Amino acid sequence: DGDPDDSKDIHLTLMEEVLLLGLKEKEGYTSFWNDCISSGLRGGILIELALRGRIRLEPLSVRKKRLLERKVLLSSDAPTGDVLLDETLRHIKATEPAETVQTWIELLTGETWNPFKLQYQLRNVRERIAKALVEKGILTTEKQNFLLFDMTTHPVSDITEKQRLVKKLQESLLERWVNDPHRMDRRTLALLVLAHSSDVLENVFASLADDKYSVAMNRTKDLLDMDPEVEAAKARGAEMIWAVLAAFNK
C-alpha cells in the first residue's frame, strides 16, 4: 500500500508520521494547545489496521447505512508486530456486539461515560509512539525541566525523515496534484486526513512561499470538504479513511 515512488528504508506507521509532523523539532514535544492529536492518533490506528487488512467496515446492506453507522469488523487477527495496533486488534476482536468508527475513537481515547468501557482506553499513546521513533533512530530522549514539573521530551535527531514526509505531502498537493482522491496514494490521502484531524497540517505547509501555501491549503480544503459518504462508495480499500474523516467532521 506504500507509494510506489517512495524508496524509503524506514517504514513508519501513520501514527508515527502524524506525531513526527506534530513535534517541535528542537523542543521534542507537541503544542500544549493541541487537544486534537490524541483522537487523531486513534483514528490513525484504525486506518493503519484497515490498510494492513486486519479490519474493515461492515458491507453495505440493502438498508444502506451511513458510514458512521457501519460497524468495524475483524478481517484478520494476525499480529502486526506493532504494540498499539495489536492491542487495538485484541480489543476489536473481543468486543461483542461490534462498534462503529466514531465509538472506537472515543473508546480508545478514553472519552466514554461508560465505566465498563474504560478498559478500552489506550494509555500513554504519544509516549509509546515516540519510543518507537527513538528505536528507529528518528527521535532521541531528553528530560526537560519546566517550572513545576519534569517532562520527558523527544527532540528530532534525524530530520531527514520529517523532511521527506513534509516534501511528500507538499508535492502531492502541488507538483503531483491529481484532483481526484481515488487516484492518490492511499497512505498519502490517509496522512492528509489525519494531519488535518490532529491539527498538525499547518506544520506541513509552513515552509511554503505564500502563493504555494494558498494553493496547497485550498486544495486540502477541497479534499476535506468532499462528502465522505459519496467518496467511500467509490473507494475500494479506502472506506476507513473516509469513515475517520466523517467522524472528525461530525
JSON list of C-alpha atoms in Angstrom, two decimals:
[
{"chain": "A", "resi": 1, "resn": "ASP", "atom": "CA", "xyz": [0.00, 0.00, 0.00]},
{"chain": "A", "resi": 2, "resn": "GLY", "atom": "CA", "xyz": [3.01, 2.30, 0.04]},
{"chain": "A", "resi": 3, "resn": "ASP", "atom": "CA", "xyz": [3.76, 4.96, -2.52]},
{"chain": "A", "resi": 4, "resn": "PRO", "atom": "CA", "xyz": [5.48, 3.18, -5.44]},
{"chain": "A", "resi": 5, "resn": "ASP", "atom": "CA", "xyz": [7.79, 6.20, -5.93]},
{"chain": "A", "resi": 6, "resn": "ASP", "atom": "CA", "xyz": [8.86, 6.06, -2.31]},
{"chain": "A", "resi": 7, "resn": "SER", "atom": "CA", "xyz": [12.02, 4.00, -1.78]},
{"chain": "A", "resi": 8, "resn": "LYS", "atom": "CA", "xyz": [12.40, 4.77, 1.89]},
{"chain": "A", "resi": 9, "resn": "ASP", "atom": "CA", "xyz": [14.31, 2.35, 4.09]},
{"chain": "A", "resi": 10, "resn": "ILE", "atom": "CA", "xyz": [12.37, 3.05, 7.27]},
{"chain": "A", "resi": 11, "resn": "HIS", "atom": "CA", "xyz": [8.71, 2.16, 7.29]},
{"chain": "A", "resi": 12, "resn": "LEU", "atom": "CA", "xyz": [6.68, 4.36, 9.63]},
{"chain": "A", "resi": 13, "resn": "THR", "atom": "CA", "xyz": [3.11, 3.79, 10.74]},
{"chain": "A", "resi": 14, "resn": "LEU", "atom": "CA", "xyz": [0.57, 6.54, 10.12]},
{"chain": "A", "resi": 15, "resn": "MET", "atom": "CA", "xyz": [0.57, 7.29, 13.88]},
{"chain": "A", "resi": 16, "resn": "GLU", "atom": "CA", "xyz": [4.35, 7.74, 13.87]},
{"chain": "A", "resi": 17, "resn": "GLU", "atom": "CA", "xyz": [4.10, 10.06, 10.86]},
{"chain": "A", "resi": 18, "resn": "VAL", "atom": "CA", "xyz": [1.38, 12.20, 12.48]},
{"chain": "A", "resi": 19, "resn": "LEU", "atom": "CA", "xyz": [3.33, 12.51, 15.74]},
{"chain": "A", "resi": 20, "resn": "LEU", "atom": "CA", "xyz": [6.52, 13.39, 13.84]},
{"chain": "A", "resi": 21, "resn": "LEU", "atom": "CA", "xyz": [4.66, 16.13, 11.96]},
{"chain": "A", "resi": 22, "resn": "GLY", "atom": "CA", "xyz": [3.28, 17.47, 15.25]},
{"chain": "A", "resi": 23, "resn": "LEU", "atom": "CA", "xyz": [6.54, 17.52, 17.23]},
{"chain": "A", "resi": 24, "resn": "LYS", "atom": "CA", "xyz": [8.56, 20.70, 17.70]},
{"chain": "A", "resi": 25, "resn": "GLU", "atom": "CA", "xyz": [11.93, 19.54, 16.38]},
{"chain": "A", "resi": 26, "resn": "LYS", "atom": "CA", "xyz": [14.29, 21.04, 18.97]},
{"chain": "A", "resi": 27, "resn": "GLU", "atom": "CA", "xyz": [11.93, 21.00, 21.98]},
{"chain": "A", "resi": 28, "resn": "GLY", "atom": "CA", "xyz": [10.66, 17.47, 21.33]},
{"chain": "A", "resi": 29, "resn": "TYR", "atom": "CA", "xyz": [7.01, 17.89, 22.32]},
{"chain": "A", "resi": 30, "resn": "THR", "atom": "CA", "xyz": [3.72, 18.78, 20.61]},
{"chain": "A", "resi": 31, "resn": "SER", "atom": "CA", "xyz": [1.98, 22.12, 21.11]},
{"chain": "A", "resi": 32, "resn": "PHE", "atom": "CA", "xyz": [0.34, 22.39, 24.54]},
{"chain": "A", "resi": 33, "resn": "TRP", "atom": "CA", "xyz": [-2.67, 23.96, 22.81]},
{"chain": "A", "resi": 34, "resn": "ASN", "atom": "CA", "xyz": [-3.24, 20.95, 20.56]},
{"chain": "A", "resi": 35, "resn": "ASP", "atom": "CA", "xyz": [-6.12, 18.98, 22.04]},
{"chain": "A", "resi": 36, "resn": "CYS", "atom": "CA", "xyz": [-6.91, 17.13, 18.77]},
{"chain": "A", "resi": 37, "resn": "ILE", "atom": "CA", "xyz": [-3.82, 14.96, 18.35]},
{"chain": "A", "resi": 38, "resn": "SER", "atom": "CA", "xyz": [-4.89, 12.28, 20.86]},
{"chain": "A", "resi": 39, "resn": "SER", "atom": "CA", "xyz": [-8.05, 11.39, 18.96]},
{"chain": "A", "resi": 40, "resn": "GLY", "atom": "CA", "xyz": [-6.25, 11.92, 15.62]},
{"chain": "A", "resi": 41, "resn": "LEU", "atom": "CA", "xyz": [-3.70, 9.26, 16.58]},
{"chain": "A", "resi": 42, "resn": "ARG", "atom": "CA", "xyz": [-6.52, 6.82, 17.46]},
{"chain": "A", "resi": 43, "resn": "GLY", "atom": "CA", "xyz": [-8.08, 7.46, 14.05]},
{"chain": "A", "resi": 44, "resn": "GLY", "atom": "CA", "xyz": [-4.65, 6.66, 12.59]},
{"chain": "A", "resi": 45, "resn": "ILE", "atom": "CA", "xyz": [-4.63, 3.30, 14.36]},
{"chain": "A", "resi": 46, "resn": "LEU", "atom": "CA", "xyz": [-7.97, 2.34, 12.76]},
{"chain": "A", "resi": 47, "resn": "ILE", "atom": "CA", "xyz": [-6.84, 3.39, 9.27]},
{"chain": "A", "resi": 48, "resn": "GLU", "atom": "CA", "xyz": [-3.48, 1.63, 9.65]},
{"chain": "A", "resi": 49, "resn": "LEU", "atom": "CA", "xyz": [-5.25, -1.60, 10.70]},
{"chain": "A", "resi": 50, "resn": "ALA", "atom": "CA", "xyz": [-7.61, -1.31, 7.71]},
{"chain": "A", "resi": 51, "resn": "LEU", "atom": "CA", "xyz": [-4.76, -0.67, 5.23]},
{"chain": "A", "resi": 52, "resn": "ARG", "atom": "CA", "xyz": [-3.00, -3.75, 6.62]},
{"chain": "A", "resi": 53, "resn": "GLY", "atom": "CA", "xyz": [-6.10, -5.88, 6.04]},
{"chain": "A", "resi": 54, "resn": "ARG", "atom": "CA", "xyz": [-6.88, -6.51, 9.74]},
{"chain": "A", "resi": 55, "resn": "ILE", "atom": "CA", "xyz": [-10.22, -4.68, 9.99]},
{"chain": "A", "resi": 56, "resn": "ARG", "atom": "CA", "xyz": [-12.94, -3.46, 7.62]},
{"chain": "A", "resi": 57, "resn": "LEU", "atom": "CA", "xyz": [-16.30, -1.72, 7.72]},
{"chain": "A", "resi": 58, "resn": "GLU", "atom": "CA", "xyz": [-19.37, -3.93, 7.58]},
{"chain": "A", "resi": 59, "resn": "PRO", "atom": "CA", "xyz": [-20.61, -4.18, 3.98]},
{"chain": "A", "resi": 60, "resn": "LEU", "atom": "CA", "xyz": [-23.43, -2.01, 2.71]},
{"chain": "A", "resi": 61, "resn": "SER", "atom": "CA", "xyz": [-26.67, -3.96, 3.12]},
{"chain": "A", "resi": 62, "resn": "VAL", "atom": "CA", "xyz": [-30.00, -3.48, 1.40]},
{"chain": "A", "resi": 63, "resn": "ARG", "atom": "CA", "xyz": [-30.78, -0.86, 4.06]},
{"chain": "A", "resi": 64, "resn": "LYS", "atom": "CA", "xyz": [-27.86, 1.38, 3.23]},
{"chain": "A", "resi": 65, "resn": "LYS", "atom": "CA", "xyz": [-26.33, 2.56, 6.47]},
{"chain": "A", "resi": 66, "resn": "ARG", "atom": "CA", "xyz": [-24.40, 5.78, 6.71]},
{"chain": "A", "resi": 67, "resn": "LEU", "atom": "CA", "xyz": [-20.62, 5.46, 7.18]},
{"chain": "A", "resi": 68, "resn": "LEU", "atom": "CA", "xyz": [-20.77, 6.29, 10.86]},
{"chain": "A", "resi": 69, "resn": "GLU", "atom": "CA", "xyz": [-23.49, 3.68, 11.47]},
{"chain": "A", "resi": 70, "resn": "ARG", "atom": "CA", "xyz": [-21.48, 0.84, 9.93]},
{"chain": "A", "resi": 71, "resn": "LYS", "atom": "CA", "xyz": [-19.61, -1.37, 12.41]},
{"chain": "A", "resi": 72, "resn": "VAL", "atom": "CA", "xyz": [-15.90, -2.13, 12.43]},
{"chain": "A", "resi": 73, "resn": "LEU", "atom": "CA", "xyz": [-15.39, -5.85, 11.73]},
{"chain": "A", "resi": 74, "resn": "LEU", "atom": "CA", "xyz": [-12.33, -8.04, 12.18]},
{"chain": "A", "resi": 75, "resn": "SER", "atom": "CA", "xyz": [-10.80, -9.36, 8.94]},
{"chain": "A", "resi": 76, "resn": "SER", "atom": "CA", "xyz": [-7.73, -11.00, 10.48]},
{"chain": "A", "resi": 77, "resn": "ASP", "atom": "CA", "xyz": [-6.28, -11.19, 13.99]},
{"chain": "A", "resi": 78, "resn": "ALA", "atom": "CA", "xyz": [-2.75, -11.91, 12.71]},
{"chain": "A", "resi": 79, "resn": "PRO", "atom": "CA", "xyz": [-0.32, -9.78, 14.76]},
{"chain": "A", "resi": 80, "resn": "THR", "atom": "CA", "xyz": [1.14, -6.72, 13.04]},
{"chain": "A", "resi": 81, "resn": "GLY", "atom": "CA", "xyz": [4.27, -6.51, 15.19]},
{"chain": "A", "resi": 82, "resn": "ASP", "atom": "CA", "xyz": [3.25, -3.02, 16.39]},
{"chain": "A", "resi": 83, "resn": "VAL", "atom": "CA", "xyz": [2.24, -2.90, 20.06]},
{"chain": "A", "resi": 84, "resn": "LEU", "atom": "CA", "xyz": [-0.52, -0.28, 19.71]},
{"chain": "A", "resi": 85, "resn": "LEU", "atom": "CA", "xyz": [-2.01, -1.87, 16.60]},
{"chain": "A", "resi": 86, "resn": "ASP", "atom": "CA", "xyz": [-2.03, -5.32, 18.20]},
{"chain": "A", "resi": 87, "resn": "GLU", "atom": "CA", "xyz": [-3.55, -4.03, 21.45]},
{"chain": "A", "resi": 88, "resn": "THR", "atom": "CA", "xyz": [-6.36, -2.37, 19.46]},
{"chain": "A", "resi": 89, "resn": "LEU", "atom": "CA", "xyz": [-6.84, -5.53, 17.40]},
{"chain": "A", "resi": 90, "resn": "ARG", "atom": "CA", "xyz": [-7.35, -7.55, 20.58]},
{"chain": "A", "resi": 91, "resn": "HIS", "atom": "CA", "xyz": [-9.98, -5.06, 21.79]},
{"chain": "A", "resi": 92, "resn": "ILE", "atom": "CA", "xyz": [-11.84, -5.18, 18.48]},
{"chain": "A", "resi": 93, "resn": "LYS", "atom": "CA", "xyz": [-11.74, -8.98, 18.42]},
{"chain": "A", "resi": 94, "resn": "ALA", "atom": "CA", "xyz": [-13.08, -9.24, 21.98]},
{"chain": "A", "resi": 95, "resn": "THR", "atom": "CA", "xyz": [-15.95, -6.76, 21.54]},
{"chain": "A", "resi": 96, "resn": "GLU", "atom": "CA", "xyz": [-19.48, -8.03, 21.00]},
{"chain": "A", "resi": 97, "resn": "PRO", "atom": "CA", "xyz": [-21.55, -6.50, 19.54]},
{"chain": "A", "resi": 98, "resn": "ALA", "atom": "CA", "xyz": [-19.22, -4.66, 17.16]},
{"chain": "A", "resi": 99, "resn": "GLU", "atom": "CA", "xyz": [-18.81, -0.87, 17.49]},
{"chain": "A", "resi": 100, "resn": "THR", "atom": "CA", "xyz": [-18.66, 1.98, 14.95]},
{"chain": "A", "resi": 101, "resn": "VAL", "atom": "CA", "xyz": [-15.57, 4.01, 13.93]},
{"chain": "A", "resi": 102, "resn": "GLN", "atom": "CA", "xyz": [-16.74, 7.00, 15.97]},
{"chain": "A", "resi": 103, "resn": "THR", "atom": "CA", "xyz": [-17.28, 4.85, 19.07]},
{"chain": "A", "resi": 104, "resn": "TRP", "atom": "CA", "xyz": [-13.86, 3.20, 18.69]},
{"chain": "A", "resi": 105, "resn": "ILE", "atom": "CA", "xyz": [-12.11, 6.57, 18.50]},
{"chain": "A", "resi": 106, "resn": "GLU", "atom": "CA", "xyz": [-13.92, 7.62, 21.70]},
{"chain": "A", "resi": 107, "resn": "LEU", "atom": "CA", "xyz": [-13.20, 4.33, 23.48]},
{"chain": "A", "resi": 108, "resn": "LEU", "atom": "CA", "xyz": [-9.51, 4.26, 22.54]},
{"chain": "A", "resi": 109, "resn": "THR", "atom": "CA", "xyz": [-9.14, 7.89, 23.63]},
{"chain": "A", "resi": 110, "resn": "GLY", "atom": "CA", "xyz": [-10.92, 7.21, 26.94]},
{"chain": "A", "resi": 111, "resn": "GLU", "atom": "CA", "xyz": [-13.72, 9.68, 26.18]},
{"chain": "A", "resi": 112, "resn": "THR", "atom": "CA", "xyz": [-16.54, 7.44, 27.31]},
{"chain": "A", "resi": 113, "resn": "TRP", "atom": "CA", "xyz": [-19.11, 7.87, 30.06]},
{"chain": "A", "resi": 114, "resn": "ASN", "atom": "CA", "xyz": [-19.42, 4.12, 30.44]},
{"chain": "A", "resi": 115, "resn": "PRO", "atom": "CA", "xyz": [-17.15, 2.93, 33.31]},
{"chain": "A", "resi": 116, "resn": "PHE", "atom": "CA", "xyz": [-17.32, -0.64, 31.94]},
{"chain": "A", "resi": 117, "resn": "LYS", "atom": "CA", "xyz": [-15.71, 0.53, 28.70]},
{"chain": "A", "resi": 118, "resn": "LEU", "atom": "CA", "xyz": [-12.70, 2.28, 30.25]},
{"chain": "A", "resi": 119, "resn": "GLN", "atom": "CA", "xyz": [-10.52, -0.81, 29.74]},
{"chain": "A", "resi": 120, "resn": "TYR", "atom": "CA", "xyz": [-10.50, 0.00, 26.02]},
{"chain": "A", "resi": 121, "resn": "GLN", "atom": "CA", "xyz": [-8.55, 3.21, 26.55]},
{"chain": "A", "resi": 122, "resn": "LEU", "atom": "CA", "xyz": [-5.06, 3.09, 25.07]},
{"chain": "A", "resi": 123, "resn": "ARG", "atom": "CA", "xyz": [-2.71, 4.69, 27.59]},
{"chain": "A", "resi": 124, "resn": "ASN", "atom": "CA", "xyz": [0.49, 6.69, 27.03]},
{"chain": "A", "resi": 125, "resn": "VAL", "atom": "CA", "xyz": [-0.04, 6.56, 23.27]},
{"chain": "A", "resi": 126, "resn": "ARG", "atom": "CA", "xyz": [2.14, 9.56, 22.43]},
{"chain": "A", "resi": 127, "resn": "GLU", "atom": "CA", "xyz": [4.95, 8.30, 24.63]},
{"chain": "A", "resi": 128, "resn": "ARG", "atom": "CA", "xyz": [4.76, 4.79, 23.13]},
{"chain": "A", "resi": 129, "resn": "ILE", "atom": "CA", "xyz": [4.80, 6.13, 19.56]},
{"chain": "A", "resi": 130, "resn": "ALA", "atom": "CA", "xyz": [7.72, 8.40, 20.45]},
{"chain": "A", "resi": 131, "resn": "LYS", "atom": "CA", "xyz": [9.65, 5.42, 21.87]},
{"chain": "A", "resi": 132, "resn": "ALA", "atom": "CA", "xyz": [9.10, 3.53, 18.60]},
{"chain": "A", "resi": 133, "resn": "LEU", "atom": "CA", "xyz": [10.54, 6.53, 16.74]},
{"chain": "A", "resi": 134, "resn": "VAL", "atom": "CA", "xyz": [13.52, 6.56, 19.15]},
{"chain": "A", "resi": 135, "resn": "GLU", "atom": "CA", "xyz": [14.12, 2.88, 18.34]},
{"chain": "A", "resi": 136, "resn": "LYS", "atom": "CA", "xyz": [14.04, 3.75, 14.62]},
{"chain": "A", "resi": 137, "resn": "GLY", "atom": "CA", "xyz": [16.72, 6.41, 15.20]},
{"chain": "A", "resi": 138, "resn": "ILE", "atom": "CA", "xyz": [14.47, 9.37, 14.31]},
{"chain": "A", "resi": 139, "resn": "LEU", "atom": "CA", "xyz": [13.93, 10.84, 17.79]},
{"chain": "A", "resi": 140, "resn": "THR", "atom": "CA", "xyz": [16.06, 10.97, 20.91]},
{"chain": "A", "resi": 141, "resn": "THR", "atom": "CA", "xyz": [15.02, 11.17, 24.58]},
{"chain": "A", "resi": 142, "resn": "GLU", "atom": "CA", "xyz": [15.73, 14.02, 26.98]},
{"chain": "A", "resi": 143, "resn": "LYS", "atom": "CA", "xyz": [14.44, 15.29, 30.33]},
{"chain": "A", "resi": 144, "resn": "GLN", "atom": "CA", "xyz": [13.23, 18.90, 30.29]},
{"chain": "A", "resi": 145, "resn": "ASN", "atom": "CA", "xyz": [12.78, 20.86, 33.49]},
{"chain": "A", "resi": 146, "resn": "PHE", "atom": "CA", "xyz": [9.67, 23.02, 33.41]},
{"chain": "A", "resi": 147, "resn": "LEU", "atom": "CA", "xyz": [8.69, 25.34, 36.24]},
{"chain": "A", "resi": 148, "resn": "LEU", "atom": "CA", "xyz": [6.51, 22.88, 38.15]},
{"chain": "A", "resi": 149, "resn": "PHE", "atom": "CA", "xyz": [7.46, 19.52, 36.71]},
{"chain": "A", "resi": 150, "resn": "ASP", "atom": "CA", "xyz": [9.99, 17.47, 34.76]},
{"chain": "A", "resi": 151, "resn": "MET", "atom": "CA", "xyz": [8.92, 16.16, 31.39]},
{"chain": "A", "resi": 152, "resn": "THR", "atom": "CA", "xyz": [10.39, 13.55, 29.08]},
{"chain": "A", "resi": 153, "resn": "THR", "atom": "CA", "xyz": [10.80, 15.09, 25.63]},
{"chain": "A", "resi": 154, "resn": "HIS", "atom": "CA", "xyz": [11.76, 13.61, 22.27]},
{"chain": "A", "resi": 155, "resn": "PRO", "atom": "CA", "xyz": [13.69, 16.05, 20.06]},
{"chain": "A", "resi": 156, "resn": "VAL", "atom": "CA", "xyz": [14.14, 15.06, 16.41]},
{"chain": "A", "resi": 157, "resn": "SER", "atom": "CA", "xyz": [17.62, 13.58, 15.93]},
{"chain": "A", "resi": 158, "resn": "ASP", "atom": "CA", "xyz": [17.25, 12.58, 12.26]},
{"chain": "A", "resi": 159, "resn": "ILE", "atom": "CA", "xyz": [15.50, 15.42, 10.44]},
{"chain": "A", "resi": 160, "resn": "THR", "atom": "CA", "xyz": [15.61, 13.70, 7.03]},
{"chain": "A", "resi": 161, "resn": "GLU", "atom": "CA", "xyz": [12.57, 11.51, 7.74]},
{"chain": "A", "resi": 162, "resn": "LYS", "atom": "CA", "xyz": [10.41, 14.50, 8.73]},
{"chain": "A", "resi": 163, "resn": "GLN", "atom": "CA", "xyz": [11.65, 16.48, 5.71]},
{"chain": "A", "resi": 164, "resn": "ARG", "atom": "CA", "xyz": [10.77, 13.52, 3.47]},
{"chain": "A", "resi": 165, "resn": "LEU", "atom": "CA", "xyz": [7.23, 13.41, 4.90]},
{"chain": "A", "resi": 166, "resn": "VAL", "atom": "CA", "xyz": [6.68, 17.15, 4.54]},
{"chain": "A", "resi": 167, "resn": "LYS", "atom": "CA", "xyz": [8.04, 17.08, 0.96]},
{"chain": "A", "resi": 168, "resn": "LYS", "atom": "CA", "xyz": [5.81, 14.11, 0.06]},
{"chain": "A", "resi": 169, "resn": "LEU", "atom": "CA", "xyz": [2.67, 15.87, 1.32]},
{"chain": "A", "resi": 170, "resn": "GLN", "atom": "CA", "xyz": [3.59, 19.22, -0.25]},
{"chain": "A", "resi": 171, "resn": "GLU", "atom": "CA", "xyz": [4.29, 17.56, -3.62]},
{"chain": "A", "resi": 172, "resn": "SER", "atom": "CA", "xyz": [1.04, 15.56, -3.50]},
{"chain": "A", "resi": 173, "resn": "LEU", "atom": "CA", "xyz": [-0.86, 18.88, -3.35]},
{"chain": "A", "resi": 174, "resn": "LEU", "atom": "CA", "xyz": [1.35, 20.88, -5.72]},
{"chain": "A", "resi": 175, "resn": "GLU", "atom": "CA", "xyz": [3.55, 19.20, -8.39]},
{"chain": "A", "resi": 176, "resn": "ARG", "atom": "CA", "xyz": [1.73, 15.83, -8.30]},
{"chain": "A", "resi": 177, "resn": "TRP", "atom": "CA", "xyz": [-1.82, 17.08, -7.70]},
{"chain": "A", "resi": 178, "resn": "VAL", "atom": "CA", "xyz": [-4.35, 14.79, -9.43]},
{"chain": "A", "resi": 179, "resn": "ASN", "atom": "CA", "xyz": [-7.60, 16.49, -8.33]},
{"chain": "A", "resi": 180, "resn": "ASP", "atom": "CA", "xyz": [-9.11, 13.08, -7.57]},
{"chain": "A", "resi": 181, "resn": "PRO", "atom": "CA", "xyz": [-8.67, 11.38, -4.17]},
{"chain": "A", "resi": 182, "resn": "HIS", "atom": "CA", "xyz": [-9.14, 7.95, -5.76]},
{"chain": "A", "resi": 183, "resn": "ARG", "atom": "CA", "xyz": [-6.01, 8.43, -7.87]},
{"chain": "A", "resi": 184, "resn": "MET", "atom": "CA", "xyz": [-3.97, 9.46, -4.84]},
{"chain": "A", "resi": 185, "resn": "ASP", "atom": "CA", "xyz": [-1.76, 7.04, -2.96]},
{"chain": "A", "resi": 186, "resn": "ARG", "atom": "CA", "xyz": [-3.95, 5.78, -0.11]},
{"chain": "A", "resi": 187, "resn": "ARG", "atom": "CA", "xyz": [-1.36, 6.33, 2.62]},
{"chain": "A", "resi": 188, "resn": "THR", "atom": "CA", "xyz": [-0.84, 9.92, 1.42]},
{"chain": "A", "resi": 189, "resn": "LEU", "atom": "CA", "xyz": [-4.60, 10.55, 1.44]},
{"chain": "A", "resi": 190, "resn": "ALA", "atom": "CA", "xyz": [-4.83, 8.99, 4.92]},
{"chain": "A", "resi": 191, "resn": "LEU", "atom": "CA", "xyz": [-1.97, 11.13, 6.21]},
{"chain": "A", "resi": 192, "resn": "LEU", "atom": "CA", "xyz": [-3.59, 14.34, 4.92]},
{"chain": "A", "resi": 193, "resn": "VAL", "atom": "CA", "xyz": [-6.88, 13.39, 6.63]},
{"chain": "A", "resi": 194, "resn": "LEU", "atom": "CA", "xyz": [-5.08, 12.53, 9.89]},
{"chain": "A", "resi": 195, "resn": "ALA", "atom": "CA", "xyz": [-2.83, 15.62, 9.83]},
{"chain": "A", "resi": 196, "resn": "HIS", "atom": "CA", "xyz": [-5.99, 17.71, 9.48]},
{"chain": "A", "resi": 197, "resn": "SER", "atom": "CA", "xyz": [-7.82, 15.76, 12.22]},
{"chain": "A", "resi": 198, "resn": "SER", "atom": "CA", "xyz": [-4.78, 16.07, 14.53]},
{"chain": "A", "resi": 199, "resn": "ASP", "atom": "CA", "xyz": [-4.37, 19.81, 13.83]},
{"chain": "A", "resi": 200, "resn": "VAL", "atom": "CA", "xyz": [-0.78, 19.48, 12.55]},
{"chain": "A", "resi": 201, "resn": "LEU", "atom": "CA", "xyz": [-1.39, 20.35, 8.88]},
{"chain": "A", "resi": 202, "resn": "GLU", "atom": "CA", "xyz": [-0.06, 23.88, 9.37]},
{"chain": "A", "resi": 203, "resn": "ASN", "atom": "CA", "xyz": [3.37, 22.34, 10.14]},
{"chain": "A", "resi": 204, "resn": "VAL", "atom": "CA", "xyz": [3.35, 20.68, 6.71]},
{"chain": "A", "resi": 205, "resn": "PHE", "atom": "CA", "xyz": [2.76, 23.90, 4.74]},
{"chain": "A", "resi": 206, "resn": "ALA", "atom": "CA", "xyz": [4.57, 26.45, 6.94]},
{"chain": "A", "resi": 207, "resn": "SER", "atom": "CA", "xyz": [7.75, 26.40, 4.81]},
{"chain": "A", "resi": 208, "resn": "LEU", "atom": "CA", "xyz": [5.93, 27.15, 1.53]},
{"chain": "A", "resi": 209, "resn": "ALA", "atom": "CA", "xyz": [6.00, 30.53, -0.22]},
{"chain": "A", "resi": 210, "resn": "ASP", "atom": "CA", "xyz": [2.73, 32.46, 0.16]},
{"chain": "A", "resi": 211, "resn": "ASP", "atom": "CA", "xyz": [1.35, 31.63, -3.31]},
{"chain": "A", "resi": 212, "resn": "LYS", "atom": "CA", "xyz": [2.10, 27.90, -2.97]},
{"chain": "A", "resi": 213, "resn": "TYR", "atom": "CA", "xyz": [0.78, 27.91, 0.62]},
{"chain": "A", "resi": 214, "resn": "SER", "atom": "CA", "xyz": [-2.58, 29.26, -0.63]},
{"chain": "A", "resi": 215, "resn": "VAL", "atom": "CA", "xyz": [-2.79, 26.65, -3.40]},
{"chain": "A", "resi": 216, "resn": "ALA", "atom": "CA", "xyz": [-1.91, 23.76, -1.03]},
{"chain": "A", "resi": 217, "resn": "MET", "atom": "CA", "xyz": [-4.37, 24.94, 1.63]},
{"chain": "A", "resi": 218, "resn": "ASN", "atom": "CA", "xyz": [-7.21, 25.43, -0.88]},
{"chain": "A", "resi": 219, "resn": "ARG", "atom": "CA", "xyz": [-6.66, 22.00, -2.43]},
{"chain": "A", "resi": 220, "resn": "THR", "atom": "CA", "xyz": [-6.57, 20.40, 1.00]},
{"chain": "A", "resi": 221, "resn": "LYS", "atom": "CA", "xyz": [-9.81, 22.18, 1.91]},
{"chain": "A", "resi": 222, "resn": "ASP", "atom": "CA", "xyz": [-11.44, 20.95, -1.32]},
{"chain": "A", "resi": 223, "resn": "LEU", "atom": "CA", "xyz": [-10.32, 17.42, -0.50]},
{"chain": "A", "resi": 224, "resn": "LEU", "atom": "CA", "xyz": [-11.53, 17.53, 3.10]},
{"chain": "A", "resi": 225, "resn": "ASP", "atom": "CA", "xyz": [-14.84, 19.16, 2.13]},
{"chain": "A", "resi": 226, "resn": "MET", "atom": "CA", "xyz": [-15.77, 16.22, -0.11]},
{"chain": "A", "resi": 227, "resn": "ASP", "atom": "CA", "xyz": [-18.73, 14.15, 1.08]},
{"chain": "A", "resi": 228, "resn": "PRO", "atom": "CA", "xyz": [-17.25, 11.07, 2.81]},
{"chain": "A", "resi": 229, "resn": "GLU", "atom": "CA", "xyz": [-20.43, 9.07, 2.05]},
{"chain": "A", "resi": 230, "resn": "VAL", "atom": "CA", "xyz": [-20.10, 9.65, -1.69]},
{"chain": "A", "resi": 231, "resn": "GLU", "atom": "CA", "xyz": [-16.32, 9.11, -1.77]},
{"chain": "A", "resi": 232, "resn": "ALA", "atom": "CA", "xyz": [-16.43, 5.94, 0.34]},
{"chain": "A", "resi": 233, "resn": "ALA", "atom": "CA", "xyz": [-18.97, 4.43, -2.06]},
{"chain": "A", "resi": 234, "resn": "LYS", "atom": "CA", "xyz": [-16.41, 4.87, -4.89]},
{"chain": "A", "resi": 235, "resn": "ALA", "atom": "CA", "xyz": [-13.40, 3.78, -2.87]},
{"chain": "A", "resi": 236, "resn": "ARG", "atom": "CA", "xyz": [-12.30, 0.19, -2.81]},
{"chain": "A", "resi": 237, "resn": "GLY", "atom": "CA", "xyz": [-9.98, -0.23, 0.14]},
{"chain": "A", "resi": 238, "resn": "ALA", "atom": "CA", "xyz": [-10.21, 3.37, 1.38]},
{"chain": "A", "resi": 239, "resn": "GLU", "atom": "CA", "xyz": [-13.57, 3.30, 3.17]},
{"chain": "A", "resi": 240, "resn": "MET", "atom": "CA", "xyz": [-11.95, 3.51, 6.61]},
{"chain": "A", "resi": 241, "resn": "ILE", "atom": "CA", "xyz": [-10.12, 6.73, 5.63]},
{"chain": "A", "resi": 242, "resn": "TRP", "atom": "CA", "xyz": [-13.43, 8.39, 4.71]},
{"chain": "A", "resi": 243, "resn": "ALA", "atom": "CA", "xyz": [-15.16, 7.00, 7.80]},
{"chain": "A", "resi": 244, "resn": "VAL", "atom": "CA", "xyz": [-12.47, 8.52, 10.05]},
{"chain": "A", "resi": 245, "resn": "LEU", "atom": "CA", "xyz": [-12.81, 11.85, 8.22]},
{"chain": "A", "resi": 246, "resn": "ALA", "atom": "CA", "xyz": [-16.60, 11.67, 8.72]},
{"chain": "A", "resi": 247, "resn": "ALA", "atom": "CA", "xyz": [-16.07, 11.03, 12.45]},
{"chain": "A", "resi": 248, "resn": "PHE", "atom": "CA", "xyz": [-13.90, 14.15, 12.78]},
{"chain": "A", "resi": 249, "resn": "ASN", "atom": "CA", "xyz": [-16.19, 16.30, 10.61]},
{"chain": "A", "resi": 250, "resn": "LYS", "atom": "CA", "xyz": [-19.20, 15.45, 12.76]}
]
